[in-house]
CSV table of C-alpha atoms in Angstrom, one decimal:
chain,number,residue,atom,x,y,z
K,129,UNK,CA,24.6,228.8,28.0
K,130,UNK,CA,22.7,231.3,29.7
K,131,UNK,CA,20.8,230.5,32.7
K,132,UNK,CA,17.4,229.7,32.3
K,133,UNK,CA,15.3,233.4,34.3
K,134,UNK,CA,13.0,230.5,36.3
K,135,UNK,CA,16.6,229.0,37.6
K,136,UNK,CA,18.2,233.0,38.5
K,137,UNK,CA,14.6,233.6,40.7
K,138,UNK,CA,15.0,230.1,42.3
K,139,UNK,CA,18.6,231.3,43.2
K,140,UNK,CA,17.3,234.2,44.6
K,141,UNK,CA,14.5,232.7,46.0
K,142,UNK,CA,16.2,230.6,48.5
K,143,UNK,CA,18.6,233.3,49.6
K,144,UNK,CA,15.5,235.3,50.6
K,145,UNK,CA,13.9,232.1,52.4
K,146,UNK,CA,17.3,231.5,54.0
K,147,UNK,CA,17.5,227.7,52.7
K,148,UNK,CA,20.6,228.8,51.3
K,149,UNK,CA,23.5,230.1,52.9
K,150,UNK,CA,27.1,230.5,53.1
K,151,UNK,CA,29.7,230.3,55.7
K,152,UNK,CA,31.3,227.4,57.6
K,153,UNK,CA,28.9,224.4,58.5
K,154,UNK,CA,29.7,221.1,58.8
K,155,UNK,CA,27.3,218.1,56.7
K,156,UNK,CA,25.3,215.5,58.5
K,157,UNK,CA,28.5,212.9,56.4
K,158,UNK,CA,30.8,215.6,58.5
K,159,UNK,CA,32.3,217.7,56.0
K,160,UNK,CA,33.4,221.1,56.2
K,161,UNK,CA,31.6,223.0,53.7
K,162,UNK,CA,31.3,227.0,53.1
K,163,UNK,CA,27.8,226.2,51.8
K,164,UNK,CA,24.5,225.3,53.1
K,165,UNK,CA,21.0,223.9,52.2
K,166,UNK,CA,18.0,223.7,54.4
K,167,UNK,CA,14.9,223.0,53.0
K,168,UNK,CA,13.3,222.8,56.5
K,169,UNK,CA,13.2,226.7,55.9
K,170,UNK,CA,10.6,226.9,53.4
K,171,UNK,CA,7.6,227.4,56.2
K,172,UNK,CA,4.7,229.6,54.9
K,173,UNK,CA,2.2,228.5,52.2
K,174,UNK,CA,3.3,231.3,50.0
K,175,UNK,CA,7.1,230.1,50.2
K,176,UNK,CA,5.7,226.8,49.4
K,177,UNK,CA,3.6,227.8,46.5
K,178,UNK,CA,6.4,229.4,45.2
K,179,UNK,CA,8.4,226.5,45.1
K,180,UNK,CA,5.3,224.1,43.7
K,181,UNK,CA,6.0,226.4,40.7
K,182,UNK,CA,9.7,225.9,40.1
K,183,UNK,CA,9.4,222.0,41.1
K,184,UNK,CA,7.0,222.1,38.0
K,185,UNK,CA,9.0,223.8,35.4
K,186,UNK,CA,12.0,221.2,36.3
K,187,UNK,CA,9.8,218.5,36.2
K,188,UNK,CA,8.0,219.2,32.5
K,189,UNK,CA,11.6,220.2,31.4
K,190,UNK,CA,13.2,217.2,32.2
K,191,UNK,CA,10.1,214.6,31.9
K,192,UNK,CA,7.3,216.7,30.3
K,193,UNK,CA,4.0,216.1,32.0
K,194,UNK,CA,2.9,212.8,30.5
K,195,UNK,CA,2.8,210.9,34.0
K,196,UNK,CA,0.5,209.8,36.3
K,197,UNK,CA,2.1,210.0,40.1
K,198,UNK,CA,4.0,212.6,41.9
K,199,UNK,CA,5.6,210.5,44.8
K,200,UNK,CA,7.3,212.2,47.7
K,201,UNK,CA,9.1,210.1,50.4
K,202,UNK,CA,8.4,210.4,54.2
K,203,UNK,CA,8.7,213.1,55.3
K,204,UNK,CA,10.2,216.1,53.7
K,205,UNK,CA,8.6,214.3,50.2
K,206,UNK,CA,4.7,215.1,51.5
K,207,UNK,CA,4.4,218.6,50.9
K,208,UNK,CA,6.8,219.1,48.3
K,209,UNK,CA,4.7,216.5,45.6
K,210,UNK,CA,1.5,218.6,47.5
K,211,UNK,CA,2.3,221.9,46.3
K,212,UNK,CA,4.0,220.7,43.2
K,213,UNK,CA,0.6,219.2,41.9
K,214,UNK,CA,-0.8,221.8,42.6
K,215,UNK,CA,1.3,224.1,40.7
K,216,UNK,CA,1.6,221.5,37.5
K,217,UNK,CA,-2.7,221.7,37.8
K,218,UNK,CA,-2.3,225.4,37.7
K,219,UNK,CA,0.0,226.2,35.9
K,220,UNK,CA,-0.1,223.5,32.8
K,221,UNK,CA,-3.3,222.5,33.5
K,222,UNK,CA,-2.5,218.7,33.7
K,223,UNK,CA,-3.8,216.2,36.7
K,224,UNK,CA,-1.0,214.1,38.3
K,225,UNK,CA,-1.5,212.4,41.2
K,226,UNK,CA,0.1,212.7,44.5
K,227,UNK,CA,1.4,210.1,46.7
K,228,UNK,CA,4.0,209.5,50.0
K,229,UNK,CA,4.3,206.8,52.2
K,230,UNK,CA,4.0,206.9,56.1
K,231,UNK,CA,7.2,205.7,58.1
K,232,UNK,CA,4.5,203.4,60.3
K,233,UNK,CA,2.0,201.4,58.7
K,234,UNK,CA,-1.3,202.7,59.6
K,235,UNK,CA,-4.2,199.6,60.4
K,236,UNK,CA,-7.2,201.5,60.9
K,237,UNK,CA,-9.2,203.8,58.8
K,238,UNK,CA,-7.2,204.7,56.0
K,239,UNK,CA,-4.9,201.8,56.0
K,240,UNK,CA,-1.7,200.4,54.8
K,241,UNK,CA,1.7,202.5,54.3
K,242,UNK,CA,0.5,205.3,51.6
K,243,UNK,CA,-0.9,208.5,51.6
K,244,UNK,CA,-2.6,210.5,48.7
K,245,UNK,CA,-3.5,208.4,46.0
K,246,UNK,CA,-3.3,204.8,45.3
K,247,UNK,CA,-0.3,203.1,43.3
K,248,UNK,CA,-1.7,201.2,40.5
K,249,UNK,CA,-0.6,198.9,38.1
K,250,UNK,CA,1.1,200.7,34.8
K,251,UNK,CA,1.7,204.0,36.9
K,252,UNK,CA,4.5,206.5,35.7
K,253,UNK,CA,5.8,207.7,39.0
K,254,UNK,CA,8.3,210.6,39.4
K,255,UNK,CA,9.4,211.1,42.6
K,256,UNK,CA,10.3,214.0,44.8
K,257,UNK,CA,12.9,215.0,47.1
K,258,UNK,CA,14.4,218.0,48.7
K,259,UNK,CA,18.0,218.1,47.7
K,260,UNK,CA,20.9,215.4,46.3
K,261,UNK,CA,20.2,212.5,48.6
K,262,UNK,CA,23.4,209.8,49.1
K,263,UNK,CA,20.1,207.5,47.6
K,264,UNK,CA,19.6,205.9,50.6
K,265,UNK,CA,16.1,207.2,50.7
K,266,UNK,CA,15.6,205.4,47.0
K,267,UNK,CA,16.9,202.1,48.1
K,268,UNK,CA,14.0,202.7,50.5
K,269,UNK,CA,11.6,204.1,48.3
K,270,UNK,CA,11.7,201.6,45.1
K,271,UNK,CA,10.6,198.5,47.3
K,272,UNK,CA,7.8,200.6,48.2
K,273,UNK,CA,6.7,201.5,45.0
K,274,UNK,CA,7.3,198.5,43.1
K,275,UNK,CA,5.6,196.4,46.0
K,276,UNK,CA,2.3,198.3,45.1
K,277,UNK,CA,2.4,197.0,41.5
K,278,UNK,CA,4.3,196.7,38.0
K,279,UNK,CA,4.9,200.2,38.5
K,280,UNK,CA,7.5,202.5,36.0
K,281,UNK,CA,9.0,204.8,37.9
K,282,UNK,CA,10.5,207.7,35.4
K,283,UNK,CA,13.2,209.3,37.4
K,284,UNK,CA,14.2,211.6,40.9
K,285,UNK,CA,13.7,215.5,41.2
K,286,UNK,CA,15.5,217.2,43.3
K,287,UNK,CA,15.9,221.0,44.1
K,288,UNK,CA,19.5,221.6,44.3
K,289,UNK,CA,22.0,219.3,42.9
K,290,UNK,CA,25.1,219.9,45.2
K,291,UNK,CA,27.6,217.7,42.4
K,292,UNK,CA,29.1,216.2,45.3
K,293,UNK,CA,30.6,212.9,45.6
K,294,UNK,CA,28.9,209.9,46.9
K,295,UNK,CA,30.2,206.8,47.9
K,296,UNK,CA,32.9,206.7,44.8
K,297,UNK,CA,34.3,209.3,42.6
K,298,UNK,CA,30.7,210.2,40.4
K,299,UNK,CA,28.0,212.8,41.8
K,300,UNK,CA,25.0,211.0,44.1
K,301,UNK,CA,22.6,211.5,41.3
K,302,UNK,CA,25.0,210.2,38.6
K,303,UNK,CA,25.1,207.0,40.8
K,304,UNK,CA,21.1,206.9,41.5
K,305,UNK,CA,21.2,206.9,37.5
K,306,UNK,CA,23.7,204.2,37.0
K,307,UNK,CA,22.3,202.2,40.5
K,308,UNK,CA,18.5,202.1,39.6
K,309,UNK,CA,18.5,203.1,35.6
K,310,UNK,CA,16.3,205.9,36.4
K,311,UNK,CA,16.6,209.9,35.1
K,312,UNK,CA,17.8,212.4,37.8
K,313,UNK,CA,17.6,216.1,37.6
K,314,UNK,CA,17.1,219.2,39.1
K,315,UNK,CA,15.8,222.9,39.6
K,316,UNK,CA,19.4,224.2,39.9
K,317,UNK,CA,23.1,222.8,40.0
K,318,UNK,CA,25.5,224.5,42.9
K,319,UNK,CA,27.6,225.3,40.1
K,320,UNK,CA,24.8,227.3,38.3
K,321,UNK,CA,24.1,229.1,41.5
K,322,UNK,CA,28.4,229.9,42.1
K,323,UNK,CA,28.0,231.4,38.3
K,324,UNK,CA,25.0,233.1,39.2
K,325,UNK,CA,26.0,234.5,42.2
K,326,UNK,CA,30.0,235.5,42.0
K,327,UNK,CA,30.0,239.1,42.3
K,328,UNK,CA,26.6,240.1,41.9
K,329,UNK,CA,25.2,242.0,44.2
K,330,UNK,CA,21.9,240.9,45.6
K,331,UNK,CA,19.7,243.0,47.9
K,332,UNK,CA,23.1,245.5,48.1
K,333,UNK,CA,25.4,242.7,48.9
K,334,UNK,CA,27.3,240.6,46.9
K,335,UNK,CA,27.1,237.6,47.9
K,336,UNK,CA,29.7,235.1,46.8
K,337,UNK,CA,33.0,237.4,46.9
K,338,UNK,CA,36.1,236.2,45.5
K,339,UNK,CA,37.5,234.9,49.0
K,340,UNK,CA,33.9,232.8,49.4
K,341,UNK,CA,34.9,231.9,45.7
K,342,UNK,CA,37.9,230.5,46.8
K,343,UNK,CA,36.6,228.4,50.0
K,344,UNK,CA,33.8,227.0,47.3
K,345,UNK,CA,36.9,226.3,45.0
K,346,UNK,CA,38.7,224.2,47.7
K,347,UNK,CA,36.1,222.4,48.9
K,348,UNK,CA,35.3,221.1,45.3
K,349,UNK,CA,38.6,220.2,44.9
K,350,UNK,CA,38.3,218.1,47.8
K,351,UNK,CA,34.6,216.9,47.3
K,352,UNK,CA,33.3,217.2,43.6
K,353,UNK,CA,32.4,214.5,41.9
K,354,UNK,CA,34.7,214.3,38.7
């Protein structure tokens, strides 16, 4: 199936913000791996808007727009459901609410543990991260939510889906599915951006060569979820 043309400019669009890169790094679970994500690298309201926008179109794609809160965990979670309300305002026109939590509850002013809007009783919540989390931040997250109200909470977004494994043999999203019974999906897989990138030429450079191919190749041997 051909790659959707939002997906090829989100490909491109992290190579340009330098969240994605290849070479040899090594993983906060320490593996070796000849690819990178770094979503501390989107930095400038422009990058940001940007990304509101392809956020969106995953989001409507996967869950349509019927939903009421945009929920993004402490702290990488704030400004991505910021900026992707806004984009689902702009661009589609529809009203969602955002929310996130603070690490320490706050017990003056504006108190308790949220930020944003309320959590109320019937809310659909999606909620928002940066890239395929082990779900330790959604074993976190769901008390949260659910301790707010009778709250139904629709599913994850991600940005990149790395189709690693997690703590058994299935991807980290495939278990968040089976864990909590909740929808996962995101803006690109890492094997839609391999595809997308083997042996084009970017910017004058190809990027993923065959011997970066074959380093990808290995690793998933090793790591990919089956």
């Amino acid at each position: 199936m051909a790659l959707e043309e939002y997906k090829k400019e989100f490909i491109e669009f992290m190579i340009d913000c330098e969240v994605l890169r290849f070479g040899d790094f090594v993983t906060k679970s320490g593996r070796r791996t000849p690819f990178f994500i770094n979503a501390g690298f989107y930095r400038t309201g422009a990058q940001l808007r940007r990304l509101g926008t392809y956020y969106a179109k995953a989001i409507r794609d996967a869950f349509g727009l019927d939903f009421d809160v945009l929920f993004g965990p402490a702290y990488k979670g704030i400004p991505l459901s910021v900026a992707t309300t806004m984009a689902i305002s702009g661009d589609y026109d529809v009203d969602i609410r955002y929310c996130s939590n603070r690490k320490e509850i706050k017990d003056h002013g504006d108190k308790g543990i949220l930020l944003g809007s309320p959590i109320r009783d019937h809310d659909r919540i999606v909620i928002i991260e940066d890239v395929t989390t082990a779900g330790t931040s959604i074993g976190e997250t769901l008390p949260i939510l659910r301790a707010q109200g009778d709250v139904n909470v629709l599913g994850l977004v991600v940005s990149v889906d790395r189709m690693e494994r997690g703590s058994g043999s299935k991807s980290a999203l495939k278990e968040i599915e089976e864990t909590y019974g909740m929808k996962t999906t995101a803006i690109v897989t890492m094997k839609e951006v391999v595809e997308y990138l083997y042996n084009r030429t970017y910017r004058g450079k190809v990027i993923i060569d065959e011997s970066l191919k074959q380093a990808i190749d290995a690793y998933y041997e090793q790591y990919g979820a089956k």
